[in-house]
Structures are given as C-alpha cells and as structure tokens.
C-alpha cells in the first residue's frame, strides 16, 4: 500500500471513528436511544414501518424496522450475505440455518439495540452492538439447533481468512462440531459473534431473536429500561409491551420458526415457478 493511500485510509477511518462517537454521545434522552439504528451498510438511520417484511422471517420488525424490505429479501435469498459463508466447513443443518437467519434479521432490522451500540469502524459499518442480553431460552434453543453442525473458529467476528473476499478457515485450523468448539450454550452465544450477546437468566429483562409480532415487541421495554439506567432517569413502562409479562409474546422458536420458514419458502417457490 502506498504512503498516500495508507494516510488516506487512516484519515477516513479516523474521521469515521470521530463521527461514530459523536453520534453516540449525542444520545441524551430515552427516546434518542429508541429512535436510532446501528450505523451500518444496510440499516436505515431511524426505524420505521416496513410492511414488506410481513412475509419474511424478518416479520417481527415489520411495524418498526431498521432494515428495508429489500434488505430482508437479501438476507433470505443470498446464502453469502455480507460475503459471509456459514457453510465454511459443512452445509449447516436446516434448523441451525433458521437461527442464523433470525440472527441476521435481528442484526439488520432490530430497532432496540441503541443502548448497546459502540463504535466499531469497519468496511460494512461504523458501529456494532455489544452485550445485548439474549434470553437464555433462545440461546439454548439456538445451541440445540446447531449442536452437531461444524465450524473451525469459536469467534466468527475475528480470525477468518478474507483474502478471497469470502471468509474461509484460517490455515492450521480444523473443522469440528460446535459441541467440541464450545463448552455449553452460554459459551456458544457469548463467543460466537464476538461478544454481541450476553446470556440473561431473567426472562423479563432479555431480548428474543424472534417473537410473535401479534403481541407487540417484547424487546422494546427491555431497551427502554436499559436506556433509563444509562441516563439515570425513572423507567416508564410501555403499555403495549405488557402482554409479554406472562410470556405470551415470546416465540417457541423450536416449532414456530419452522412454520414461518415453511410458509416463507413456499411463498418463494411459488414466485419462482
């Protein structure tokens, strides 16, 4: 890399870091935290309705989404979204793939990660979320679905060889079942995406990767509570999330996602025939 190009790259990265931090420092109210999207390549600047998501696995976010319907379609149809190959060792099992699709929808579309955003300047984004409290039940279901699938790295956020433009296993690594790479479900969920998630035992103060939007968004109340704690202000419960207090809105992802995906792929096949 030439000296000029190196200086230019450093200058651009430095400017992006400053802008990212300034953006996060500007969050002064709970509503500020609730009306911001991750600053990434495919996310919108502020969340809003995306009715085109209704027929997608990203459907929980249709009423208020940080991704567009076009992005949701890309997540579903592109097996190497963001040039990332889940099948870097072996083809993922269908159930495991469902959970990675849910994770992608969450990453691209969730409007509730504001309180957990930190600067992370890369080619595809200027921010990431860190330590989002994922519900233990969701984590265990994800772990169960992928338990016997294969990977060569424990932390997918770092370590892959990107020289070909697509992630490949680094030289010297070996493909092993997930249950040999991670010690348990918590290790899996907290390590896999480089600390994006932390497992939370309390089912009332945690995020669901997927939920039934009929009952509203259970993650919103959790985000509002966290924003209130950051700002040291009194937490005000959001009434339309109260249906989730009894667990009615949390999806049983072991069965529900299968039905949603089946309906989705039937829809796609119908369009293609």
XYZ file of N, CA and C in Angstrom:
819
model
N 0.857 -1.199 0.000
C 0.000 0.000 0.000
C 0.887 1.242 0.000
N 0.614 2.184 -0.890
C 1.418 3.398 -0.974
C 1.205 4.255 0.257
N 2.217 5.143 0.500
C 2.109 6.027 1.653
C 0.879 6.914 1.582
N 0.574 7.418 0.377
C -0.578 8.306 0.209
C -1.877 7.562 0.522
N -1.977 6.322 -0.023
C -3.196 5.542 0.189
C -3.349 5.175 1.656
N -2.236 4.838 2.302
C -2.275 4.497 3.714
C -2.744 5.682 4.545
N -2.186 6.870 4.270
C -2.583 8.071 5.008
C -4.049 8.399 4.770
N -4.497 8.215 3.510
C -5.891 8.482 3.188
C -6.812 7.536 3.939
N -6.425 6.240 3.970
C -7.234 5.243 4.673
C -7.305 5.552 6.160
N -6.156 5.873 6.751
C -6.112 6.216 8.173
C -6.962 7.444 8.457
N -6.877 8.438 7.554
C -7.653 9.666 7.725
C -9.153 9.391 7.692
N -9.583 8.554 6.724
C -11.003 8.217 6.605
C -11.482 7.462 7.830
N -10.679 6.467 8.257
C -11.058 5.687 9.441
C -11.137 6.581 10.670
N -10.165 7.477 10.805
C -10.177 8.383 11.942
C -11.404 9.277 11.944
N -11.768 9.786 10.767
C -12.964 10.623 10.654
C -14.217 9.837 11.013
N -14.311 8.592 10.532
C -15.474 7.753 10.831
C -15.583 7.446 12.312
N -14.443 7.207 12.967
C -14.451 6.940 14.406
C -14.968 8.150 15.165
N -14.483 9.330 14.775
C -14.929 10.564 15.436
C -16.428 10.779 15.244
N -16.897 10.559 14.005
C -18.319 10.745 13.717
C -19.172 9.737 14.467
N -18.703 8.476 14.527
C -19.450 7.432 15.228
C -19.579 7.765 16.706
N -18.466 8.183 17.317
C -18.508 8.509 18.738
C -19.371 9.738 18.991
N -19.282 10.739 18.103
C -20.097 11.946 18.261
C -21.578 11.609 18.165
N -21.924 10.690 17.270
C -23.320 10.282 17.116
C -23.834 9.615 18.383
N -23.045 8.742 18.959
C -23.464 8.047 20.172
C -23.476 8.989 21.376
N -22.549 9.931 21.403
C -22.510 10.905 22.501
C -23.706 11.849 22.468
N -24.360 11.947 21.301
C -25.490 12.876 21.164
C -26.793 12.302 21.735
N -26.773 11.065 22.162
C -27.982 10.436 22.706
C -28.193 10.923 24.131
N -29.233 11.735 24.332
C -29.444 12.394 25.624
C -30.757 12.015 26.303
N -31.663 11.378 25.574
C -32.952 11.002 26.143
C -33.250 9.540 25.836
N -34.215 8.979 26.547
C -34.620 7.601 26.284
C -35.108 7.455 24.847
N -35.877 8.446 24.385
C -36.382 8.394 23.009
C -35.242 8.439 21.994
N -34.154 9.151 22.319
C -32.989 9.152 21.429
C -32.463 7.729 21.245
N -32.361 7.002 22.347
C -31.873 5.627 22.291
C -32.845 4.705 21.557
N -34.123 5.040 21.607
C -35.141 4.191 20.999
C -35.361 4.512 19.523
N -34.798 5.598 19.042
C -35.034 6.015 17.658
C -33.727 6.118 16.868
N -32.858 5.161 17.117
C -31.585 5.129 16.409
C -31.345 3.707 15.919
N -30.780 3.593 14.734
C -30.413 2.296 14.183
C -28.895 2.184 14.148
N -28.402 0.967 14.216
C -26.976 0.722 14.053
C -26.508 1.366 12.753
N -25.387 2.065 12.804
C -24.853 2.738 11.625
C -24.090 1.717 10.779
N -24.839 1.044 9.894
C -24.245 0.006 9.063
C -24.600 0.183 7.603
N -24.039 -0.663 6.776
C -24.195 -0.547 5.328
C -25.649 -0.655 4.884
N -26.436 -1.512 5.540
C -27.796 -1.773 5.080
C -28.889 -1.251 6.014
N -28.518 -0.695 7.157
C -29.530 -0.196 8.081
C -29.980 1.221 7.735
N -31.234 1.505 8.064
C -31.752 2.862 7.925
C -31.210 3.717 9.071
N -31.357 5.023 8.970
C -30.859 5.894 10.041
C -31.784 5.889 11.247
N -33.088 5.783 10.985
C -34.064 5.707 12.077
C -35.073 4.608 11.742
N -35.610 3.932 12.759
C -36.571 2.856 12.496
C -37.910 3.381 12.012
N -38.583 2.563 11.214
C -39.906 2.916 10.706
C -40.591 1.676 10.167
N -41.858 1.779 9.793
C -42.606 0.610 9.300
C -42.070 0.105 7.963
N -42.088 -1.207 7.808
C -41.675 -1.863 6.565
C -42.634 -3.025 6.330
N -43.787 -2.727 5.769
C -44.821 -3.743 5.609
C -44.377 -4.891 4.707
N -43.364 -4.658 3.874
C -42.853 -5.712 3.009
C -42.190 -6.838 3.769
N -41.938 -6.645 5.059
C -41.306 -7.684 5.869
C -42.300 -8.731 6.355
N -43.594 -8.481 6.184
C -44.622 -9.336 6.766
C -44.471 -10.792 6.336
N -44.086 -11.036 5.080
C -43.996 -12.401 4.572
C -42.590 -12.986 4.706
N -41.720 -12.293 5.412
C -40.346 -12.759 5.565
C -40.125 -13.268 6.993
N -39.010 -13.973 7.211
C -38.649 -14.365 8.566
C -38.358 -13.129 9.419
N -38.039 -12.018 8.766
C -37.816 -10.762 9.490
C -39.133 -10.093 9.892
N -40.230 -10.804 9.788
C -41.567 -10.235 10.021
C -41.773 -9.579 11.384
N -41.095 -10.001 12.477
C -41.318 -9.310 13.746
C -41.049 -7.818 13.695
N -40.220 -7.393 12.734
C -39.809 -5.994 12.688
C -40.620 -5.176 11.680
N -41.678 -5.740 11.112
C -42.421 -5.042 10.061
C -43.007 -3.719 10.542
N -43.482 -3.680 11.772
C -44.120 -2.461 12.281
C -43.116 -1.354 12.541
N -41.912 -1.754 12.923
C -40.879 -0.763 13.251
C -39.519 -1.397 13.007
N -38.909 -1.057 11.886
C -37.713 -1.772 11.452
C -36.558 -0.836 11.131
N -35.339 -1.340 11.356
C -34.138 -0.618 10.947
C -33.630 -1.102 9.589
N -34.307 -2.095 9.006
C -33.909 -2.565 7.681
C -35.052 -2.365 6.700
N -34.713 -2.319 5.441
C -35.726 -2.205 4.397
C -36.213 -3.596 4.002
N -37.314 -3.639 3.270
C -37.819 -4.916 2.768
C -36.808 -5.539 1.809
N -36.107 -4.714 1.054
C -35.098 -5.217 0.120
C -33.960 -5.905 0.877
N -33.552 -5.327 1.992
C -32.513 -5.946 2.814
C -32.997 -7.278 3.368
N -34.237 -7.314 3.837
C -34.800 -8.562 4.367
C -34.802 -9.653 3.304
N -35.152 -9.281 2.075
C -35.132 -10.263 0.993
C -33.707 -10.751 0.730
N -32.752 -9.822 0.784
C -31.363 -10.194 0.583
C -30.868 -11.172 1.631
N -31.251 -10.921 2.886
C -30.877 -11.811 3.982
C -31.362 -13.230 3.708
N -32.588 -13.345 3.194
C -33.180 -14.653 2.939
C -32.606 -15.336 1.704
N -32.392 -14.562 0.653
C -32.076 -15.157 -0.642
C -30.579 -15.322 -0.893
N -29.760 -14.479 -0.290
C -28.318 -14.517 -0.516
C -27.667 -15.416 0.533
N -27.188 -16.564 0.129
C -26.589 -17.502 1.079
C -25.230 -17.018 1.587
N -24.716 -15.942 1.001
C -23.465 -15.353 1.483
C -23.664 -13.865 1.716
N -24.655 -13.537 2.496
C -24.930 -12.141 2.819
C -23.707 -11.520 3.488
N -23.349 -10.310 3.061
C -22.154 -9.608 3.532
C -20.885 -10.436 3.279
N -20.938 -11.307 2.246
C -19.809 -12.153 1.856
C -19.405 -13.147 2.942
N -20.347 -13.442 3.848
C -20.038 -14.385 4.922
C -20.655 -15.739 4.605
N -19.811 -16.770 4.621
C -20.250 -18.125 4.294
C -20.445 -18.935 5.565
N -21.706 -19.180 5.936
C -21.984 -20.026 7.104
C -21.479 -21.450 6.876
N -21.413 -21.858 5.622
C -21.047 -23.235 5.291
C -19.541 -23.373 5.051
N -18.736 -22.667 5.834
C -17.288 -22.681 5.623
C -16.659 -24.031 5.953
N -17.371 -24.877 6.681
C -16.900 -26.237 6.938
C -17.790 -27.254 6.235
N -19.035 -27.280 6.636
C -20.043 -28.145 6.016
C -21.341 -27.354 5.921
N -22.242 -27.793 5.073
C -23.534 -27.127 4.950
C -24.280 -27.201 6.271
N -24.743 -26.049 6.756
C -25.483 -26.024 8.017
C -26.773 -26.816 7.897
N -27.163 -27.431 8.981
C -28.443 -28.128 9.013
C -29.574 -27.109 8.911
N -30.755 -27.515 8.412
C -31.872 -26.569 8.252
C -32.249 -25.845 9.536
N -32.313 -26.560 10.653
C -32.702 -25.905 11.915
C -31.654 -24.904 12.361
N -30.387 -25.254 12.196
C -29.321 -24.323 12.570
C -29.380 -23.087 11.685
N -29.611 -23.285 10.384
C -29.701 -22.158 9.461
C -30.830 -21.213 9.842
N -31.943 -21.758 10.332
C -33.057 -20.911 10.770
C -32.585 -19.900 11.804
N -31.803 -20.371 12.762
C -31.357 -19.479 13.830
C -30.375 -18.432 13.326
N -29.534 -18.797 12.375
C -28.635 -17.797 11.814
C -29.389 -16.778 10.962
N -30.469 -17.211 10.334
C -31.326 -16.263 9.624
C -31.998 -15.309 10.610
N -32.463 -15.848 11.732
C -33.061 -14.991 12.757
C -32.039 -13.995 13.290
N -30.811 -14.466 13.502
C -29.755 -13.589 13.982
C -29.463 -12.482 12.973
N -29.445 -12.814 11.680
C -29.224 -11.797 10.645
C -30.360 -10.777 10.625
N -31.599 -11.262 10.734
C -32.739 -10.342 10.783
C -32.615 -9.414 11.987
N -32.215 -9.985 13.109
C -32.039 -9.174 14.319
C -30.962 -8.119 14.089
N -29.834 -8.518 13.524
C -28.724 -7.597 13.287
C -29.125 -6.461 12.349
N -29.783 -6.801 11.256
C -30.124 -5.799 10.257
C -31.345 -4.967 10.641
N -32.303 -5.552 11.348
C -33.622 -4.934 11.480
C -34.005 -4.432 12.867
N -33.391 -4.976 13.921
C -33.858 -4.615 15.266
C -33.722 -3.117 15.544
N -34.805 -2.475 16.021
C -34.761 -1.050 16.347
C -34.467 -0.811 17.835
N -34.037 -1.840 18.542
C -33.954 -1.755 20.004
C -32.545 -1.895 20.568
N -31.524 -1.793 19.718
C -30.166 -2.023 20.208
C -29.440 -0.724 20.571
N -30.118 0.404 20.514
C -29.495 1.694 20.804
C -28.665 1.731 22.076
N -29.186 1.229 23.209
C -28.418 1.294 24.464
C -27.157 0.438 24.478
N -26.987 -0.429 23.498
C -25.830 -1.326 23.466
C -24.889 -1.025 22.299
N -25.092 0.094 21.610
C -24.240 0.438 20.478
C -22.888 0.974 20.943
N -21.834 0.533 20.249
C -20.482 1.053 20.478
C -19.846 1.279 19.112
N -18.863 2.137 19.048
C -18.212 2.381 17.771
C -17.419 1.154 17.341
N -17.439 0.865 16.057
C -16.726 -0.284 15.505
C -16.586 -0.036 14.003
N -15.590 0.731 13.645
C -15.444 1.183 12.262
C -14.839 0.088 11.407
N -15.657 -0.396 10.470
C -15.229 -1.408 9.513
C -15.802 -1.027 8.154
N -15.509 -1.857 7.162
C -15.976 -1.571 5.811
C -17.497 -1.539 5.743
N -18.174 -2.415 6.502
C -19.632 -2.542 6.397
C -20.393 -1.776 7.470
N -19.687 -1.132 8.412
C -20.395 -0.434 9.484
C -19.444 0.463 10.260
N -20.048 1.381 11.020
C -19.280 2.234 11.923
C -19.580 1.930 13.384
N -20.554 1.059 13.610
C -20.952 0.691 14.969
C -21.314 -0.786 15.016
N -21.371 -1.309 16.218
C -21.883 -2.647 16.475
C -22.620 -2.607 17.809
N -23.363 -3.658 18.111
C -23.921 -3.747 19.458
C -23.129 -4.780 20.250
N -23.029 -4.547 21.548
C -22.233 -5.426 22.407
C -23.010 -5.736 23.686
N -22.975 -6.996 24.102
C -23.592 -7.455 25.351
C -25.103 -7.300 25.391
N -25.758 -7.371 24.232
C -27.222 -7.380 24.233
C -27.683 -8.619 24.997
N -28.570 -8.466 25.982
C -28.980 -9.607 26.810
C -29.931 -10.543 26.069
N -29.422 -11.648 25.567
C -30.271 -12.618 24.879
C -30.895 -13.561 25.907
N -32.159 -13.877 25.730
C -32.856 -14.757 26.670
C -32.203 -16.133 26.677
N -32.044 -16.681 27.856
C -31.402 -17.985 27.993
C -32.122 -19.055 27.189
N -33.447 -18.979 27.157
C -34.224 -19.972 26.407
C -33.909 -19.899 24.914
N -33.781 -18.686 24.380
C -33.416 -18.521 22.971
C -32.019 -19.074 22.707
N -31.103 -18.769 23.613
C -29.731 -19.232 23.467
C -29.676 -20.758 23.473
N -30.395 -21.368 24.385
C -30.368 -22.834 24.485
C -30.993 -23.484 23.250
N -32.049 -22.875 22.722
C -32.665 -23.417 21.506
C -31.721 -23.295 20.307
N -31.031 -22.155 20.210
C -30.052 -21.934 19.133
C -28.922 -22.955 19.237
N -28.432 -23.138 20.454
C -27.360 -24.101 20.708
C -27.795 -25.521 20.359
N -28.993 -25.885 20.742
C -29.512 -27.218 20.441
C -29.621 -27.427 18.924
N -30.045 -26.382 18.209
C -30.212 -26.488 16.758
C -28.877 -26.663 16.041
N -27.809 -26.068 16.581
C -26.510 -26.083 15.897
C -25.480 -26.997 16.565
N -25.889 -27.689 17.573
C -25.008 -28.507 18.401
C -24.097 -29.423 17.590
N -24.630 -30.035 16.531
C -23.870 -31.018 15.762
C -23.378 -30.490 14.415
N -23.539 -29.185 14.179
C -23.001 -28.580 12.960
C -21.513 -28.288 13.148
N -20.859 -27.838 12.068
C -19.397 -27.730 12.091
C -18.909 -26.301 11.863
N -17.801 -25.986 12.518
C -17.103 -24.723 12.308
C -15.627 -24.929 12.625
N -14.800 -23.961 12.243
C -13.366 -24.058 12.515
C -12.882 -22.978 13.476
N -13.790 -22.070 13.873
C -13.426 -20.977 14.778
C -14.506 -20.789 15.829
N -14.105 -20.393 17.025
C -15.111 -20.122 18.050
C -15.678 -18.710 17.917
N -14.831 -17.746 17.520
C -15.254 -16.357 17.390
C -15.314 -15.987 15.910
N -16.521 -15.864 15.381
C -16.688 -15.584 13.957
C -16.432 -14.110 13.619
N -16.266 -13.269 14.628
C -16.016 -11.848 14.368
C -14.562 -11.589 13.998
N -13.676 -12.518 14.370
C -12.252 -12.350 14.064
C -11.661 -13.710 13.676
N -10.568 -13.679 12.984
C -9.817 -14.902 12.746
C -9.979 -15.549 11.395
N -11.060 -15.268 10.672
C -11.231 -15.881 9.357
C -10.232 -15.293 8.349
N -9.925 -16.062 7.348
C -9.098 -15.608 6.229
C -10.038 -14.987 5.191
N -9.860 -13.683 4.929
C -10.727 -12.962 3.993
C -9.997 -12.633 2.680
N -8.871 -13.263 2.432
C -8.067 -12.915 1.258
C -8.799 -13.175 -0.052
N -9.754 -14.104 -0.045
C -10.518 -14.408 -1.258
C -11.753 -13.530 -1.392
N -12.004 -12.692 -0.391
C -13.204 -11.860 -0.383
C -14.360 -12.506 0.350
N -14.219 -13.767 0.694
C -15.214 -14.523 1.460
C -14.489 -15.197 2.612
N -15.122 -15.282 3.762
C -14.469 -15.901 4.910
C -14.174 -17.379 4.660
N -12.948 -17.767 4.913
C -12.553 -19.169 4.843
C -11.771 -19.514 6.106
N -11.700 -20.785 6.410
C -10.996 -21.214 7.616
C -9.513 -20.875 7.508
N -8.931 -20.311 8.559
C -7.513 -19.953 8.504
C -6.630 -21.194 8.455
N -5.455 -21.043 7.881
C -4.517 -22.147 7.770
C -4.195 -22.700 9.155
N -4.217 -24.008 9.270
C -3.899 -24.642 10.546
C -5.109 -24.958 11.399
N -6.281 -24.395 11.036
C -7.496 -24.679 11.798
C -8.125 -25.972 11.293
N -9.005 -26.538 12.084
C -9.695 -27.763 11.683
C -11.174 -27.634 11.972
N -11.976 -28.275 11.150
C -13.429 -28.230 11.327
C -13.857 -29.249 12.385
N -14.637 -28.761 13.342
C -15.110 -29.621 14.423
C -16.577 -29.317 14.696
N -17.292 -30.257 15.308
C -18.680 -29.979 15.677
C -18.749 -28.832 16.693
N -19.810 -28.078 16.648
C -19.978 -26.956 17.578
C -19.804 -27.417 19.024
N -20.311 -28.603 19.337
C -20.253 -29.046 20.738
C -18.833 -29.361 21.186
N -17.883 -29.444 20.243
C -16.477 -29.587 20.614
C -15.758 -28.238 20.657
N -16.322 -27.259 19.988
C -15.721 -25.917 19.961
C -16.139 -25.103 21.183
N -17.400 -25.266 21.609
C -17.932 -24.509 22.742
C -18.267 -25.454 23.890
N -18.085 -24.972 25.101
C -18.305 -25.822 26.276
C -19.773 -25.987 26.625
N -20.593 -24.981 26.312
C -22.021 -25.037 26.622
C -22.749 -23.955 25.828
N -24.046 -23.841 26.041
C -24.854 -22.885 25.284
C -24.430 -21.437 25.539
N -24.113 -21.104 26.782
C -23.721 -19.721 27.092
C -22.403 -19.364 26.418
N -21.457 -20.292 26.450
C -20.175 -20.071 25.777
C -20.401 -19.844 24.290
N -21.284 -20.627 23.705
C -21.622 -20.501 22.280
C -22.200 -19.121 21.973
N -23.248 -18.721 22.681
C -23.942 -17.464 22.372
C -23.090 -16.234 22.657
N -22.247 -16.304 23.660
C -21.467 -15.141 24.056
C -20.143 -15.019 23.296
N -19.679 -16.106 22.701
C -18.403 -16.100 21.992
C -18.572 -15.999 20.484
N -19.601 -16.662 19.948
C -19.773 -16.816 18.504
C -19.639 -15.510 17.736
N -20.351 -14.461 18.162
C -20.354 -13.185 17.447
C -19.488 -12.134 18.137
N -18.464 -12.579 18.831
C -17.510 -11.642 19.409
C -18.062 -10.779 20.520
N -18.955 -11.341 21.335
C -19.492 -10.595 22.472
C -20.703 -9.748 22.146
N -21.330 -9.972 20.996
C -22.538 -9.211 20.672
C -23.653 -9.496 21.674
N -23.692 -10.729 22.163
C -24.739 -11.126 23.105
C -24.148 -11.550 24.445
N -24.949 -11.370 25.488
C -24.657 -11.958 26.786
C -25.924 -12.663 27.228
N -25.788 -13.845 27.772
C -26.946 -14.651 28.150
C -27.534 -14.129 29.457
N -28.850 -13.905 29.447
C -29.556 -13.393 30.617
C -30.529 -14.445 31.133
N -30.445 -14.744 32.424
C -31.332 -15.737 33.039
C -32.744 -15.204 33.219
N -32.863 -13.907 33.482
C -34.168 -13.303 33.755
C -34.934 -13.120 32.449
N -35.999 -13.875 32.266
C -36.755 -13.842 31.015
C -37.546 -12.547 30.824
N -37.599 -11.688 31.838
C -38.305 -10.420 31.707
C -37.375 -9.290 31.275
N -36.074 -9.484 31.375
C -35.104 -8.440 31.038
C -34.121 -8.939 29.987
N -34.659 -9.540 28.940
C -33.784 -10.074 27.901
C -34.441 -9.941 26.536
N -33.635 -10.111 25.511
C -34.090 -9.976 24.127
C -34.384 -11.339 23.504
N -35.416 -11.354 22.673
C -35.722 -12.525 21.860
C -35.259 -12.258 20.432
N -34.631 -13.254 19.821
C -34.226 -13.129 18.419
C -35.440 -13.068 17.508
N -36.482 -13.768 17.907
C -37.711 -13.826 17.111
C -38.887 -13.869 18.062
N -40.000 -13.238 17.673
C -41.196 -13.227 18.518
C -42.423 -13.067 17.644
N -43.574 -13.345 18.220
C -44.841 -13.192 17.509
C -45.248 -11.727 17.563
N -45.197 -11.000 16.452
C -45.493 -9.564 16.461
C -46.940 -9.238 16.806
N -47.811 -10.241 16.817
C -49.211 -10.016 17.197
C -49.309 -9.396 18.579
N -48.381 -9.756 19.455
C -48.409 -9.281 20.840
C -47.522 -8.067 21.062
N -46.962 -7.517 20.011
C -46.050 -6.398 20.176
C -44.613 -6.878 20.284
N -43.715 -5.958 20.521
C -42.283 -6.241 20.570
C -41.806 -6.285 22.022
N -41.483 -7.466 22.565
C -41.071 -7.564 23.969
C -39.715 -6.927 24.234
N -38.906 -6.756 23.184
C -37.565 -6.196 23.370
C -37.592 -4.698 23.646
N -38.681 -4.046 23.255
C -38.740 -2.593 23.402
C -38.688 -2.165 24.862
N -39.450 -2.854 25.713
C -39.459 -2.499 27.131
C -38.084 -2.707 27.756
N -37.396 -3.766 27.340
C -36.058 -4.043 27.859
C -35.092 -2.926 27.461
N -35.195 -2.463 26.219
C -34.327 -1.392 25.737
C -34.621 -0.073 26.455
N -35.890 0.212 26.665
C -36.262 1.452 27.371
C -35.728 1.440 28.814
N -35.824 0.291 29.435
C -35.324 0.173 30.805
C -33.822 0.393 30.851
N -33.092 -0.192 29.897
C -31.643 -0.019 29.849
C -31.267 1.428 29.569
N -31.969 2.069 28.642
C -31.698 3.478 28.338
C -31.942 4.345 29.565
N -32.987 4.027 30.312
C -33.286 4.778 31.537
C -32.163 4.625 32.551
N -31.601 3.416 32.651
C -30.488 3.181 33.578
C -29.247 3.960 33.152
N -28.967 3.986 31.848
C -27.799 4.721 31.339
C -27.919 6.205 31.666
N -29.122 6.738 31.509
C -29.356 8.167 31.719
C -29.693 8.506 33.167
N -29.852 7.466 33.995
C -30.205 7.639 35.407
C -31.514 8.408 35.567
N -32.510 7.972 34.791
C -33.835 8.562 34.886
C -34.835 7.465 35.245
N -36.022 7.860 35.671
C -37.050 6.907 36.066
C -37.555 6.135 34.854
N -37.588 4.826 34.995
C -38.061 3.979 33.897
C -39.576 4.033 33.815
N -40.087 4.258 32.618
C -41.530 4.285 32.389
C -41.905 3.105 31.507
N -42.710 2.187 32.039
C -43.096 1.002 31.298
C -43.953 1.369 30.103
N -43.721 0.697 28.992
C -44.503 0.907 27.781
C -45.674 -0.055 27.804
N -46.873 0.480 27.739
C -48.076 -0.340 27.937
C -48.232 -1.434 26.902
N -47.896 -1.158 25.602
C -48.166 -2.161 24.585
C -47.197 -3.329 24.635
N -46.200 -3.271 25.525
C -45.311 -4.420 25.678
C -45.721 -5.289 26.856
N -46.746 -4.857 27.596
C -47.114 -5.547 28.817
C -47.650 -6.941 28.566
N -48.139 -7.216 27.351
C -48.644 -8.556 27.058
C -47.567 -9.614 27.197
N -46.304 -9.191 27.159
C -45.221 -10.156 27.214
C -44.849 -10.519 28.636
N -45.445 -9.850 29.626
C -45.107 -10.154 31.001
C -45.420 -11.596 31.355
N -46.427 -12.165 30.725
C -46.801 -13.539 31.009
C -46.139 -14.512 30.037
N -45.313 -13.966 29.133
C -44.618 -14.816 28.176
C -45.428 -15.119 26.936
N -46.606 -14.478 26.782
C -47.469 -14.800 25.647
C -46.842 -14.438 24.313
N -46.005 -13.417 24.317
C -45.477 -12.957 23.044
C -44.192 -13.614 22.626
N -43.502 -14.265 23.540
C -42.234 -14.887 23.205
C -42.468 -16.125 22.364
N -41.748 -16.200 21.281
C -41.964 -17.310 20.363
C -41.324 -18.586 20.873
N -42.004 -19.704 20.702
C -41.379 -21.000 20.873
C -40.650 -21.301 19.572
N -39.407 -20.848 19.506
C -38.702 -20.867 18.229
C -38.413 -22.263 17.725
N -38.487 -23.254 18.585
C -38.199 -24.606 18.118
C -39.259 -25.108 17.160
N -40.493 -24.559 17.266
C -41.545 -25.009 16.373
C -42.083 -23.911 15.489
N -42.201 -22.716 16.050
C -42.825 -21.612 15.332
C -42.011 -21.187 14.131
N -40.679 -21.108 14.297
C -39.866 -20.662 13.176
C -39.939 -21.645 12.020
N -40.088 -22.922 12.346
C -40.214 -23.902 11.279
C -41.435 -23.642 10.438
N -42.550 -23.293 11.101
C -43.773 -22.996 10.368
C -43.617 -21.732 9.545
N -42.958 -20.714 10.139
C -42.756 -19.455 9.419
C -41.865 -19.670 8.204
N -40.767 -20.410 8.389
C -39.868 -20.661 7.284
C -40.530 -21.492 6.203
N -41.323 -22.480 6.619
C -42.022 -23.303 5.637
C -42.937 -22.443 4.780
N -43.673 -21.540 5.446
C -44.568 -20.644 4.713
C -43.770 -19.713 3.808
N -42.623 -19.240 4.313
C -41.789 -18.329 3.528
C -41.254 -19.017 2.276
N -40.661 -20.198 2.455
C -40.077 -20.878 1.308
C -41.145 -21.333 0.316
N -42.358 -21.656 0.807
C -43.453 -21.967 -0.100
C -43.774 -20.742 -0.942
N -43.765 -19.568 -0.285
C -44.024 -18.311 -0.983
C -42.969 -18.070 -2.064
N -41.685 -18.297 -1.712
C -40.596 -18.094 -2.663
C -40.693 -19.051 -3.828
N -40.988 -20.321 -3.529
C -41.107 -21.315 -4.589
C -42.243 -20.969 -5.540
N -43.352 -20.474 -4.951
C -44.496 -20.088 -5.766
C -44.122 -18.987 -6.743
N -43.308 -18.020 -6.255
C -42.886 -16.905 -7.122
C -41.953 -17.378 -8.217
N -41.179 -18.408 -7.929
C -40.164 -18.854 -8.881
C -40.753 -19.793 -9.936
N -41.825 -20.494 -9.612
C -42.399 -21.458 -10.559
C -43.099 -20.768 -11.720
